[in-house]
mmCIF file of C-alpha atoms in Angstrom:
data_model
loop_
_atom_site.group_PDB
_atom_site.id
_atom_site.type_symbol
_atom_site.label_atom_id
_atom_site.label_comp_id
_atom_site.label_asym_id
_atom_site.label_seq_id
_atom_site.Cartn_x
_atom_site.Cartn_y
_atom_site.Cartn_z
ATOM 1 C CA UNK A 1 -28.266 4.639 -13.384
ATOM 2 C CA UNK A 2 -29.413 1.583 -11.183
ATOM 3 C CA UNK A 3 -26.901 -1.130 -9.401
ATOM 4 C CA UNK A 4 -26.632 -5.169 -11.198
ATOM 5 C CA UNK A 5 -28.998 -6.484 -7.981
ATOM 6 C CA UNK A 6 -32.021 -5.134 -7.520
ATOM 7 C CA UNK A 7 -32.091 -3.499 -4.055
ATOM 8 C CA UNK A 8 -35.398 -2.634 -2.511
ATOM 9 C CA UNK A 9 -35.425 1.368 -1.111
ATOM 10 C CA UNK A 10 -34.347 1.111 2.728
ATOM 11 C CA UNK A 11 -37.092 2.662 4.354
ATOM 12 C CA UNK A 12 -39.100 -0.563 3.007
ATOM 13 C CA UNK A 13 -37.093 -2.327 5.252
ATOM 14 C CA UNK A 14 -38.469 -5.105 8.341
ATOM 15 C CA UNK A 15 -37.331 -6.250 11.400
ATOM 16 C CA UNK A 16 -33.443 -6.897 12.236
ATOM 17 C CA UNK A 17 -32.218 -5.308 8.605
ATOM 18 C CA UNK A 18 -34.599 -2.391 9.660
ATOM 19 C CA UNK A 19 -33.425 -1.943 13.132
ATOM 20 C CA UNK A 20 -30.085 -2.365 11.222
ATOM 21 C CA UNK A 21 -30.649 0.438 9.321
ATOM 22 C CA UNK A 22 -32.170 3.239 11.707
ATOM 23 C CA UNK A 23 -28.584 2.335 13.911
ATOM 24 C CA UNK A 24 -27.152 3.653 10.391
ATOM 25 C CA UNK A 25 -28.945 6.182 9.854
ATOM 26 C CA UNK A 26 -28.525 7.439 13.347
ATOM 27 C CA UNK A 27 -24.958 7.612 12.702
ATOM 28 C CA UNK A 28 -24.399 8.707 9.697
ATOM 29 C CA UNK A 29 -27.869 10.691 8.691
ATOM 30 C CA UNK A 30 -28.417 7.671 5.644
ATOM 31 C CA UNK A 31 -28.240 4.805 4.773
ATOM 32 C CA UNK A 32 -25.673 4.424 2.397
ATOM 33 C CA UNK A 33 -26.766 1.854 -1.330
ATOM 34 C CA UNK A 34 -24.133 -0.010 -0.456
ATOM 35 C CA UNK A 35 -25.493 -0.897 2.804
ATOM 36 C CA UNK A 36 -28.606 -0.647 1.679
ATOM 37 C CA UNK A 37 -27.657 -3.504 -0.361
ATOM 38 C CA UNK A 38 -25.539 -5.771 1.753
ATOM 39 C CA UNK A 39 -28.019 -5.331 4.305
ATOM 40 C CA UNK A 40 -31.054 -6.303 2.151
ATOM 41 C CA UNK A 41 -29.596 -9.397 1.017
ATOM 42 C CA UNK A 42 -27.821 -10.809 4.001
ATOM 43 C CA UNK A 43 -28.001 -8.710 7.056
ATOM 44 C CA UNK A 44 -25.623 -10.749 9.221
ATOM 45 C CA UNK A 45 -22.844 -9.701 6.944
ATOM 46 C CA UNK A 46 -23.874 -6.349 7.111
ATOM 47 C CA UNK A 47 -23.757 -6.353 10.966
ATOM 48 C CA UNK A 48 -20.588 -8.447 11.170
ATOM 49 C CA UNK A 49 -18.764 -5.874 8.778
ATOM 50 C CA UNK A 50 -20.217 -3.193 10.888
ATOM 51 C CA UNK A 51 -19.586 -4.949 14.126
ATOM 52 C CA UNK A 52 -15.642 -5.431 12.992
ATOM 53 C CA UNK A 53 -15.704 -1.491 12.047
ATOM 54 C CA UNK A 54 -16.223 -0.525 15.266
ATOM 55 C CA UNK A 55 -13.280 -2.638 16.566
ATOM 56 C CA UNK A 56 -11.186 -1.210 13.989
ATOM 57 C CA UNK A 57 -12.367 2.308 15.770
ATOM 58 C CA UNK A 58 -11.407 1.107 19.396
ATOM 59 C CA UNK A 59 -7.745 -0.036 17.685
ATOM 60 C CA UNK A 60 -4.540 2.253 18.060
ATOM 61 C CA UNK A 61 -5.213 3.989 14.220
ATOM 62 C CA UNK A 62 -6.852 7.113 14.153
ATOM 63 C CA UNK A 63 -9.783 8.115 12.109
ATOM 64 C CA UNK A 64 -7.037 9.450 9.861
ATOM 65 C CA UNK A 65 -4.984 6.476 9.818
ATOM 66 C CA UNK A 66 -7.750 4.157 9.112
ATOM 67 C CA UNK A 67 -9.678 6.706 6.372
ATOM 68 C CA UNK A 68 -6.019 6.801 4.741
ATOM 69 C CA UNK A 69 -5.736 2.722 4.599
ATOM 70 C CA UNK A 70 -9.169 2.525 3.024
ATOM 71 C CA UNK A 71 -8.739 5.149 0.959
ATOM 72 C CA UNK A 72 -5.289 3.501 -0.733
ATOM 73 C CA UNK A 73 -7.029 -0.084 -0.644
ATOM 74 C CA UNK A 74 -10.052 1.530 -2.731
ATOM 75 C CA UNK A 75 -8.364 3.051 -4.911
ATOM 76 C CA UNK A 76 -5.803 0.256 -5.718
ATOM 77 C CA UNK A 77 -9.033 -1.917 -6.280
ATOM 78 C CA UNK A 78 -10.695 0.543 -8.263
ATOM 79 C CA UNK A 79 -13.667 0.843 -6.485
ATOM 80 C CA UNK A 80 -15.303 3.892 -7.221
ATOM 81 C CA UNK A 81 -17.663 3.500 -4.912
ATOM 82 C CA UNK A 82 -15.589 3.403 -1.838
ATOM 83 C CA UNK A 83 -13.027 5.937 -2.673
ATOM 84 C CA UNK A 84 -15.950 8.195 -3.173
ATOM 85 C CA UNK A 85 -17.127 7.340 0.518
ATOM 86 C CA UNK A 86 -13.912 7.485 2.248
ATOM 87 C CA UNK A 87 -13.078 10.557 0.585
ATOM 88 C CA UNK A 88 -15.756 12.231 2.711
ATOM 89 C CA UNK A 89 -15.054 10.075 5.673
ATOM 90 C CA UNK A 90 -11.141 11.022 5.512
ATOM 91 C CA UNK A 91 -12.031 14.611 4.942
ATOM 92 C CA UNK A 92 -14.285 14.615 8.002
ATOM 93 C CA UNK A 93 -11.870 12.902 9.968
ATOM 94 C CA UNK A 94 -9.662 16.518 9.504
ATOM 95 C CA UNK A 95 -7.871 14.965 6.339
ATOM 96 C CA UNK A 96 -7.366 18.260 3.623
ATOM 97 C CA UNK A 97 -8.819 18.062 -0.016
ATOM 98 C CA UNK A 98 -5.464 18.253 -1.137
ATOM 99 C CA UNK A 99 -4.089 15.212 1.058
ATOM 100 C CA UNK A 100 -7.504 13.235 0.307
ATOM 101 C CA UNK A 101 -6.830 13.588 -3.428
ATOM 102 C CA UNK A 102 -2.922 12.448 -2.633
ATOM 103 C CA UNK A 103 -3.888 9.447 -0.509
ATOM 104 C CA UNK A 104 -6.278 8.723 -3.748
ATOM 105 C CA UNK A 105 -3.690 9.023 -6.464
ATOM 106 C CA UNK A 106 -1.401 6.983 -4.186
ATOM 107 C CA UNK A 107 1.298 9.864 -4.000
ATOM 108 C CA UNK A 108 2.708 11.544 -1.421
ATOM 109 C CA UNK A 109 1.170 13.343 1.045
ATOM 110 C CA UNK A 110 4.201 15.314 2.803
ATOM 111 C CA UNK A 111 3.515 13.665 6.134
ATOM 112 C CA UNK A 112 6.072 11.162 7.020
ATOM 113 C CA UNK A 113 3.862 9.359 9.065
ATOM 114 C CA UNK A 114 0.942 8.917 6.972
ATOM 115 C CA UNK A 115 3.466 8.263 3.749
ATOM 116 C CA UNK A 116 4.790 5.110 5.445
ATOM 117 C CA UNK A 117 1.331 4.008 6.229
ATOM 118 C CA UNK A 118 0.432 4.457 2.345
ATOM 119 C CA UNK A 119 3.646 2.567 1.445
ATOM 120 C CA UNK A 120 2.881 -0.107 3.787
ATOM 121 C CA UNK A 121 -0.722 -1.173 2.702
ATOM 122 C CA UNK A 122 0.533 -0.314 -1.058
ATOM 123 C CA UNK A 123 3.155 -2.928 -0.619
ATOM 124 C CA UNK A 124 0.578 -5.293 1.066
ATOM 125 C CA UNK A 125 -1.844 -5.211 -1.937
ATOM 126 C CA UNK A 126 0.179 -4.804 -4.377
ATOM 127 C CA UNK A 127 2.463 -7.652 -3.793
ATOM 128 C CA UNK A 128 2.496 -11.074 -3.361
ATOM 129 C CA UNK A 129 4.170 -13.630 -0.717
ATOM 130 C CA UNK A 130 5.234 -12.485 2.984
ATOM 131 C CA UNK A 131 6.136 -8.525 3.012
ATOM 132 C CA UNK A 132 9.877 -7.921 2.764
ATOM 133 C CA UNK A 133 11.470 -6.918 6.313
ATOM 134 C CA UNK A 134 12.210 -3.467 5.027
ATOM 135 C CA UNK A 135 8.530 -2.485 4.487
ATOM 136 C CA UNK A 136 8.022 -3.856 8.042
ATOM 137 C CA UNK A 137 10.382 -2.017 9.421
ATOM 138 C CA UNK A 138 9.458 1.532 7.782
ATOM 139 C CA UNK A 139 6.131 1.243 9.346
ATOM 140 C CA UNK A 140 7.706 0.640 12.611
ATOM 141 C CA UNK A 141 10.436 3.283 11.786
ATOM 142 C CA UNK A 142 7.530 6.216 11.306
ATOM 143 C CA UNK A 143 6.182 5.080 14.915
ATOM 144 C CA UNK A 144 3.538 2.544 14.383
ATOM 145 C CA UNK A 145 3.208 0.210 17.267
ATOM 146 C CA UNK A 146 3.468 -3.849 16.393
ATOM 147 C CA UNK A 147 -0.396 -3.479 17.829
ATOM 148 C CA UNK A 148 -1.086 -0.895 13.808
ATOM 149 C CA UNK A 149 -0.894 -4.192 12.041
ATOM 150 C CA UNK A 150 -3.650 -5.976 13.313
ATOM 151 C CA UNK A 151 -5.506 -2.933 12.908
ATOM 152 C CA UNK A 152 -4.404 -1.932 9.272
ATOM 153 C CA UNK A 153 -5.063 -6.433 8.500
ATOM 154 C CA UNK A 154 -8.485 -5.449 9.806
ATOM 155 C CA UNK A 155 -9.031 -2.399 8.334
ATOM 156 C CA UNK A 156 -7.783 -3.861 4.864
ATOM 157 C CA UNK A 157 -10.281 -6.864 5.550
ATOM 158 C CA UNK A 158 -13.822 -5.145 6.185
ATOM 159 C CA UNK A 159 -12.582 -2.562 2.521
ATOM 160 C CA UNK A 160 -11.888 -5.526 0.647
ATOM 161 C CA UNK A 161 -14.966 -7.052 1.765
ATOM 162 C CA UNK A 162 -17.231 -3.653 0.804
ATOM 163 C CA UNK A 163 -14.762 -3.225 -2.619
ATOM 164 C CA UNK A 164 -15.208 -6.605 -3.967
ATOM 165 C CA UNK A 165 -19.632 -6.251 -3.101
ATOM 166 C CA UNK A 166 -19.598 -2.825 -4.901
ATOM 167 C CA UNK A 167 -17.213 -3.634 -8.074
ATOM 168 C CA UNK A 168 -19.346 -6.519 -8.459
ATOM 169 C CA UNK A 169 -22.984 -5.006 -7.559
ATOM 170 C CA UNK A 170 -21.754 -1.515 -9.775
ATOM 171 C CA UNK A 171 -23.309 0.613 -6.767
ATOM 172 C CA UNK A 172 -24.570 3.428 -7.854
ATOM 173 C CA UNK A 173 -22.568 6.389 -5.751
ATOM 174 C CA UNK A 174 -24.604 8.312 -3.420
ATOM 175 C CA UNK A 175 -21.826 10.881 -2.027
ATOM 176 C CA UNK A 176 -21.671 14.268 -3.450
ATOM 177 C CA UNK A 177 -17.842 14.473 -5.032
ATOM 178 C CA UNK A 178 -15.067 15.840 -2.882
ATOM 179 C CA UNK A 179 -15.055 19.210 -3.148
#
C-alpha cells in the first residue's frame, strides 16, 4: 500500500529537511511517513508545525491532556492515521489501553477531568458558531485554567493541520496497532 504523493524514503533526504529529520529521529527513534511527507514537500511547514508542538508542550496541558485532545480531534476527523499515532503517544504518556480506546470511541473514560476535556473539544468540532457558556463553564468547572484554552485552540490547530495532510495524502500507517 503506497500514499496519493509520491514521497521519497527519508534517509534520501538534503540539507534543512535532512537536519529536520535526524532532530526527529533523535526524538522519536523515526521518522514518521507523515513527516516524512510534509517535510519532503515543504519543510517550513513541517518545522512550523513542529515548532508550535513544542509550545503546546511548554503550555499548562499535560502529555495526557494534550494526547487526549488529539486523540478526540482524530478520531472525529477520521483520520486513521493520527489516531493510530496518538494512540501510542497517549499510551506512552501513562494513558491505559482501555482509556486510549475510550478517548477513541469518544466515550467515557471514568475520569472527570479528562471527560470534560473530551466534551469540550467534542463540542468545539462538532459544532458550529461561538461555544455555548455551559460547555465553557464545565471545562472550567473540572479545573482547567482560562490559560487550557489557548492550549487545547493550539493543540486542535497543529491535529487539524496533520489530519487534513494525511486524509488527503492516504498515509500509509507506520505504528504497530495499540495493543
Amino acid at each position: 500500500m503506497t500514499s496519493r504523493i509520491n514521497t521519497p524514503a527519508a534517509t534520501s533526504a538534503s540539507g534543512e529537511t535532512a537536519d529536520v529529520f535526524a532532530g526527529i529521529r533523535k526524538a522519536v527513534g523515526m521518522v514518521p511517513n507523515a513527516y516524512a511527507a510534509i517535510g519532503t514537500l515543504n519543510t517550513q511547514a513541517l518545522k512550523a508545525m513542529l515548532s508550535a508542538d513544542a509550545v503546546l508542550a511548554r503550555g499548562v496541558l499535560s502529555a495526557q491532556e494534550r494526547e487526549t485532545v488529539k486523540l478526540v480531534v482524530s478520531a472525529i476527523a477520521g483520520c486513521d492515521y493520527c489516531v493510530a499515532a496518538h494512540s501510542l503517544a497517549a499510551k506512552a504518556s501513562g494513558l491505559s489501553v482501555d482509556t486510549v480506546r475510550a478517548i477513541r470511541a469518544l466515550e467515557a473514560t471514568g475520569d472527570a477531568r479528562r471527560d470534560a476535556l473530551i466534551q469540550f473539544v467534542r463540542r468545539l468540532q462538532e459544532g458550529r458558531g461561538t461555544l455555548d457558556a455551559e460547555s465553557f463553564t464545565a471545562l472550567r468547572s473540572a479545573g482547567f485554567p482560562d490559560e487550557a484554552v489557548v492550549d487545547i485552540a493550539l493543540a486542535i490547530s497543529i491535529i487539524t493541520f496533520t489530519n487534513v495532510f494525511n486524509r488527503v495524502n492516504d498515509t500509509v500507517v507506520d505504528f504497530p496497532e495499540l495493543k
